[in-house]
Tab-separated table of C-alpha atoms in Angstrom:
chain	number	residue	atom	x	y	z
A	1	MET	CA	23.505	167.821	165.541
A	2	GLN	CA	24.959	166.808	168.689
A	3	ALA	CA	25.868	169.225	171.429
A	4	ILE	CA	29.286	169.137	172.298
A	5	ARG	CA	30.248	168.256	175.552
A	6	VAL	CA	32.437	170.110	178.170
A	7	LEU	CA	33.631	169.403	181.509
A	8	LEU	CA	34.434	172.467	183.177
A	9	VAL	CA	37.639	172.447	185.626
A	10	ASP	CA	38.720	174.812	187.955
A	11	ASP	CA	39.133	175.436	191.596
A	12	GLN	CA	36.624	178.505	191.976
A	13	PRO	CA	33.214	178.226	192.295
A	14	MET	CA	32.241	181.229	190.853
A	15	ILE	CA	34.397	180.647	187.894
A	16	ARG	CA	32.956	177.992	186.939
A	17	THR	CA	29.752	178.964	187.392
A	18	GLY	CA	30.528	181.805	185.129
A	19	PHE	CA	31.907	179.392	182.096
A	20	ARG	CA	28.995	177.689	182.128
A	21	LEU	CA	26.613	180.623	182.263
A	22	ILE	CA	28.390	181.833	178.665
A	23	LEU	CA	28.751	178.122	177.318
A	24	GLU	CA	24.729	176.999	178.067
A	25	ALA	CA	23.955	179.996	176.415
A	26	GLU	CA	25.016	178.170	172.985
A	27	PRO	CA	23.066	175.946	171.384
A	28	ASP	CA	25.673	173.498	170.007
A	29	ILE	CA	27.058	173.291	173.803
A	30	THR	CA	26.743	171.647	177.459
A	31	VAL	CA	27.990	171.537	180.387
A	32	VAL	CA	27.925	167.934	181.366
A	33	GLY	CA	30.167	167.870	184.763
A	34	GLU	CA	32.255	170.251	187.114
A	35	ALA	CA	35.669	169.558	188.816
A	36	ALA	CA	37.667	171.418	191.222
A	37	ASP	CA	41.233	170.071	190.772
A	38	GLY	CA	43.324	167.693	188.609
A	39	VAL	CA	42.392	164.306	190.544
A	40	ALA	CA	38.397	165.055	189.831
A	41	ALA	CA	39.148	166.112	186.414
A	42	VAL	CA	40.549	162.748	185.667
A	43	GLU	CA	37.990	161.068	187.405
A	44	SER	CA	35.464	162.991	185.641
A	45	THR	CA	36.523	162.556	182.005
A	46	ARG	CA	36.731	159.010	182.893
A	47	SER	CA	33.547	158.917	183.981
A	48	LEU	CA	31.385	161.636	181.746
A	49	SER	CA	33.606	160.696	178.334
A	50	PRO	CA	33.151	164.904	177.857
A	51	ASP	CA	34.228	166.182	173.849
A	52	ILE	CA	36.495	169.366	175.274
A	53	VAL	CA	37.604	169.181	179.555
A	54	LEU	CA	38.149	172.969	179.928
A	55	MET	CA	41.134	172.755	182.454
A	56	ASP	CA	42.711	175.283	184.821
A	57	ILE	CA	46.255	175.616	184.843
A	58	ARG	CA	47.094	175.996	188.557
A	59	MET	CA	44.937	173.773	190.873
A	60	PRO	CA	45.519	172.371	194.543
A	61	THR	CA	46.041	168.430	194.674
A	62	MET	CA	46.901	167.931	191.072
A	63	ASP	CA	47.260	170.787	188.501
A	64	GLY	CA	45.874	171.396	185.092
A	65	VAL	CA	49.477	170.110	183.232
A	66	GLU	CA	49.553	166.426	185.397
A	67	ALA	CA	45.380	166.321	184.913
A	68	THR	CA	46.108	166.727	181.473
A	69	ARG	CA	49.076	164.250	181.319
A	70	ARG	CA	46.955	161.578	182.713
A	71	ILE	CA	44.093	161.621	180.885
A	72	ALA	CA	45.769	161.719	177.935
A	73	GLU	CA	47.988	158.494	178.901
A	74	THR	CA	44.468	156.990	179.105
A	75	GLY	CA	43.914	157.176	175.373
A	76	SER	CA	40.638	159.149	176.189
A	77	SER	CA	39.479	160.829	173.157
A	78	SER	CA	38.394	163.693	175.646
A	79	ARG	CA	40.576	166.867	174.067
A	80	VAL	CA	41.879	169.529	176.926
A	81	VAL	CA	42.068	173.551	176.066
A	82	ILE	CA	44.137	175.119	179.008
A	83	LEU	CA	42.867	178.098	180.534
A	84	THR	CA	45.644	180.067	182.180
A	85	THR	CA	45.620	183.797	183.863
A	86	PHE	CA	48.980	184.683	181.807
A	87	ASP	CA	49.852	184.870	178.413
A	88	LEU	CA	52.237	182.524	177.192
A	89	ASP	CA	52.467	181.147	180.849
A	90	ALA	CA	55.739	178.784	180.803
A	91	GLN	CA	53.357	175.897	182.199
A	92	VAL	CA	51.319	176.300	179.118
A	93	VAL	CA	54.512	174.605	176.858
A	94	ASP	CA	54.376	171.864	179.836
A	95	ALA	CA	50.595	171.444	179.490
A	96	LEU	CA	50.784	171.268	175.693
A	97	ARG	CA	53.688	168.635	175.794
A	98	ALA	CA	51.291	166.728	178.175
A	99	GLY	CA	48.666	166.604	175.469
A	100	ALA	CA	46.491	169.746	175.736
A	101	SER	CA	45.343	170.512	172.538
A	102	ALA	CA	44.918	174.239	172.813
A	103	PHE	CA	45.358	177.319	175.335
A	104	LEU	CA	43.402	180.469	176.085
A	105	VAL	CA	43.916	183.545	178.456
A	106	LYS	CA	41.199	183.515	181.233
A	107	ASP	CA	40.530	187.235	180.860
A	108	GLY	CA	39.694	186.946	177.146
A	109	PRO	CA	36.493	187.792	175.155
A	110	ALA	CA	33.354	185.081	175.607
A	111	ASP	CA	33.437	184.782	172.132
A	112	SER	CA	36.775	183.511	171.880
A	113	LEU	CA	36.159	180.513	174.582
A	114	VAL	CA	33.024	179.595	172.444
A	115	GLY	CA	35.179	179.679	169.200
A	116	ALA	CA	38.061	177.571	170.761
A	117	ILE	CA	35.667	174.544	172.066
A	118	ARG	CA	34.063	174.560	168.539
A	119	THR	CA	37.532	174.510	166.943
A	120	VAL	CA	38.951	172.195	169.077
A	121	ALA	CA	35.652	170.057	168.956
A	122	ALA	CA	35.676	169.819	165.427
A	123	GLY	CA	39.356	169.027	165.280
A	124	ASP	CA	40.476	172.024	163.360
A	125	ALA	CA	43.728	174.118	163.635
A	126	VAL	CA	43.501	174.370	167.649
A	127	LEU	CA	45.994	177.544	167.814
A	128	SER	CA	46.270	180.313	165.284
A	129	PRO	CA	49.256	180.302	163.179
A	130	ARG	CA	50.192	183.598	164.625
A	131	VAL	CA	49.549	182.276	168.315
A	132	THR	CA	51.588	179.016	167.396
A	133	HIS	CA	54.816	181.092	165.946
A	134	ARG	CA	54.987	183.687	168.979
A	135	LEU	CA	54.682	180.433	171.529
A	136	LEU	CA	57.307	178.343	170.285
A	137	ASP	CA	59.225	181.697	169.703
A	138	ARG	CA	59.057	182.481	172.956
A	139	PHE	CA	59.780	179.393	175.056
A	140	ALA	CA	61.656	177.530	172.273
A	141	HIS	CA	63.700	180.044	170.226
A	142	LEU	CA	63.326	178.766	167.008
A	143	GLY	CA	65.868	179.329	164.234
A	144	ALA	CA	67.347	177.172	161.717
A	145	PRO	CA	67.620	173.944	160.776
A	146	ALA	CA	70.043	172.169	162.742
A	147	SER	CA	72.110	170.756	160.308
A	148	PRO	CA	70.790	169.895	156.238
A	149	ASP	CA	70.286	166.082	157.910
A	150	VAL	CA	66.777	164.386	158.654
A	151	PRO	CA	66.635	163.827	162.135
A	152	SER	CA	66.442	159.921	162.556
A	153	ARG	CA	63.012	160.055	164.515
A	154	LEU	CA	61.820	161.961	161.687
A	155	GLY	CA	62.844	159.211	159.190
A	156	ALA	CA	59.324	157.981	158.446
A	157	LEU	CA	57.880	161.602	156.313
A	158	THR	CA	58.280	162.319	153.277
A	159	GLY	CA	60.397	164.849	152.047
A	160	ARG	CA	57.270	167.118	150.905
A	161	GLU	CA	55.856	166.390	154.518
A	162	LEU	CA	59.344	167.788	155.975
A	163	ASP	CA	58.566	170.968	153.865
A	164	VAL	CA	55.283	170.993	155.621
A	165	LEU	CA	56.977	170.366	159.024
A	166	ARG	CA	59.478	173.388	158.687
A	167	ALA	CA	56.525	175.474	157.527
A	168	LEU	CA	54.817	174.537	160.381
A	169	THR	CA	57.693	175.695	162.779
A	170	ARG	CA	58.082	179.297	161.171
A	171	GLY	CA	53.985	179.690	161.893
A	172	LEU	CA	52.465	179.537	158.670
A	173	SER	CA	49.253	178.874	157.803
A	174	ASN	CA	47.924	176.728	155.446
A	175	ALA	CA	47.344	179.513	152.841
A	176	GLU	CA	50.841	180.265	153.395
A	177	ILE	CA	52.466	177.080	153.300
A	178	ALA	CA	50.594	176.354	150.174
A	179	LEU	CA	51.512	179.264	148.546
A	180	GLU	CA	55.083	178.547	149.425
A	181	LEU	CA	55.434	175.284	148.034
A	182	GLY	CA	53.288	175.955	145.132
A	183	VAL	CA	50.467	172.968	146.363
A	184	GLY	CA	46.893	173.575	146.899
A	185	GLU	CA	45.781	173.720	150.403
A	186	THR	CA	44.394	170.445	150.490
A	187	THR	CA	47.358	168.960	149.554
A	188	VAL	CA	49.257	171.160	152.699
A	189	LYS	CA	46.233	169.498	154.891
A	190	THR	CA	46.652	166.442	153.454
A	191	HIS	CA	50.374	166.073	154.232
A	192	ILE	CA	49.458	167.736	158.112
A	193	ALA	CA	47.053	164.815	158.624
A	194	HIS	CA	50.134	162.305	157.371
A	195	ILE	CA	52.397	163.995	159.551
A	196	LEU	CA	50.160	163.987	162.640
A	197	GLU	CA	48.853	160.161	162.080
A	198	LYS	CA	52.697	158.457	161.465
A	199	TYR	CA	53.753	159.895	165.153
A	200	GLY	CA	50.153	159.775	166.891
A	201	LEU	CA	49.881	163.371	167.558
A	202	ARG	CA	47.102	165.517	168.219
A	203	ASP	CA	47.123	168.707	166.433
A	204	ARG	CA	49.919	171.233	164.691
A	205	VAL	CA	51.197	172.468	167.477
A	206	GLN	CA	52.102	169.716	169.288
A	207	ALA	CA	53.893	168.340	165.637
A	208	VAL	CA	55.461	171.865	166.038
A	209	ILE	CA	57.004	170.694	169.056
A	210	LEU	CA	58.510	167.367	168.002
A	211	ALA	CA	60.314	169.301	165.295
A	212	TYR	CA	61.714	171.443	167.988
A	213	ASP	CA	62.300	168.235	169.933
A	214	CYS	CA	64.295	166.028	167.150
A	215	GLY	CA	66.597	168.801	166.584
A	216	LEU	CA	64.102	169.818	163.292
A	217	VAL	CA	64.811	173.336	164.435
A	218	VAL	CA	67.286	174.695	167.000
A	219	PRO	CA	67.638	177.497	169.694
A	220	ARG	CA	69.093	180.633	168.299
A	221	SER	CA	71.309	182.685	170.277
A	222	PRO	CA	69.545	185.311	172.094
A	223	ARG	CA	69.687	188.802	171.402
């Protein structure tokens, strides 16, 4: 089995060393390079083509959000996992919009870091339904659908795909969506894959952000 190739991006050398020690203890992960700022991260991603870019969100010269945006704009197949000091940092949403596939809090357990890298590399769901719900509820304040009408930008979706997208905005897991819609989990996964393909999205979090941006769901008034 080919090892997952990881690029470490953080302006603090000791943190990069710590992550390297954690990751290189795993038989299926190898660290192919390091970068100390966003500019170097973009260049190293171009030259090394890592599977995963482990990206700090706050760095001098160019922060992780802009670096993520530039990596995504190149059409690179490298997937970005954002590192942040604060859970649900406002910049995390900007990073997800820019093309990041996941985010982790720096002081989390080592196994969460390893697990996230494996999950993202495999192309599976990159944020748990619980985290997806918290993330969008915190920054988008999801509420009821804006209107019974389907936003024109989502016109490429079938009725069932729209049902699945609405369920994703509520933070439901594949199993919960399958139960609610009376279909199998495999069918739900197929619908999600079609949604991502039709709109060039990387993951379910990007799909939820699309639903919010298009007005399929709207902010609710603060309580």
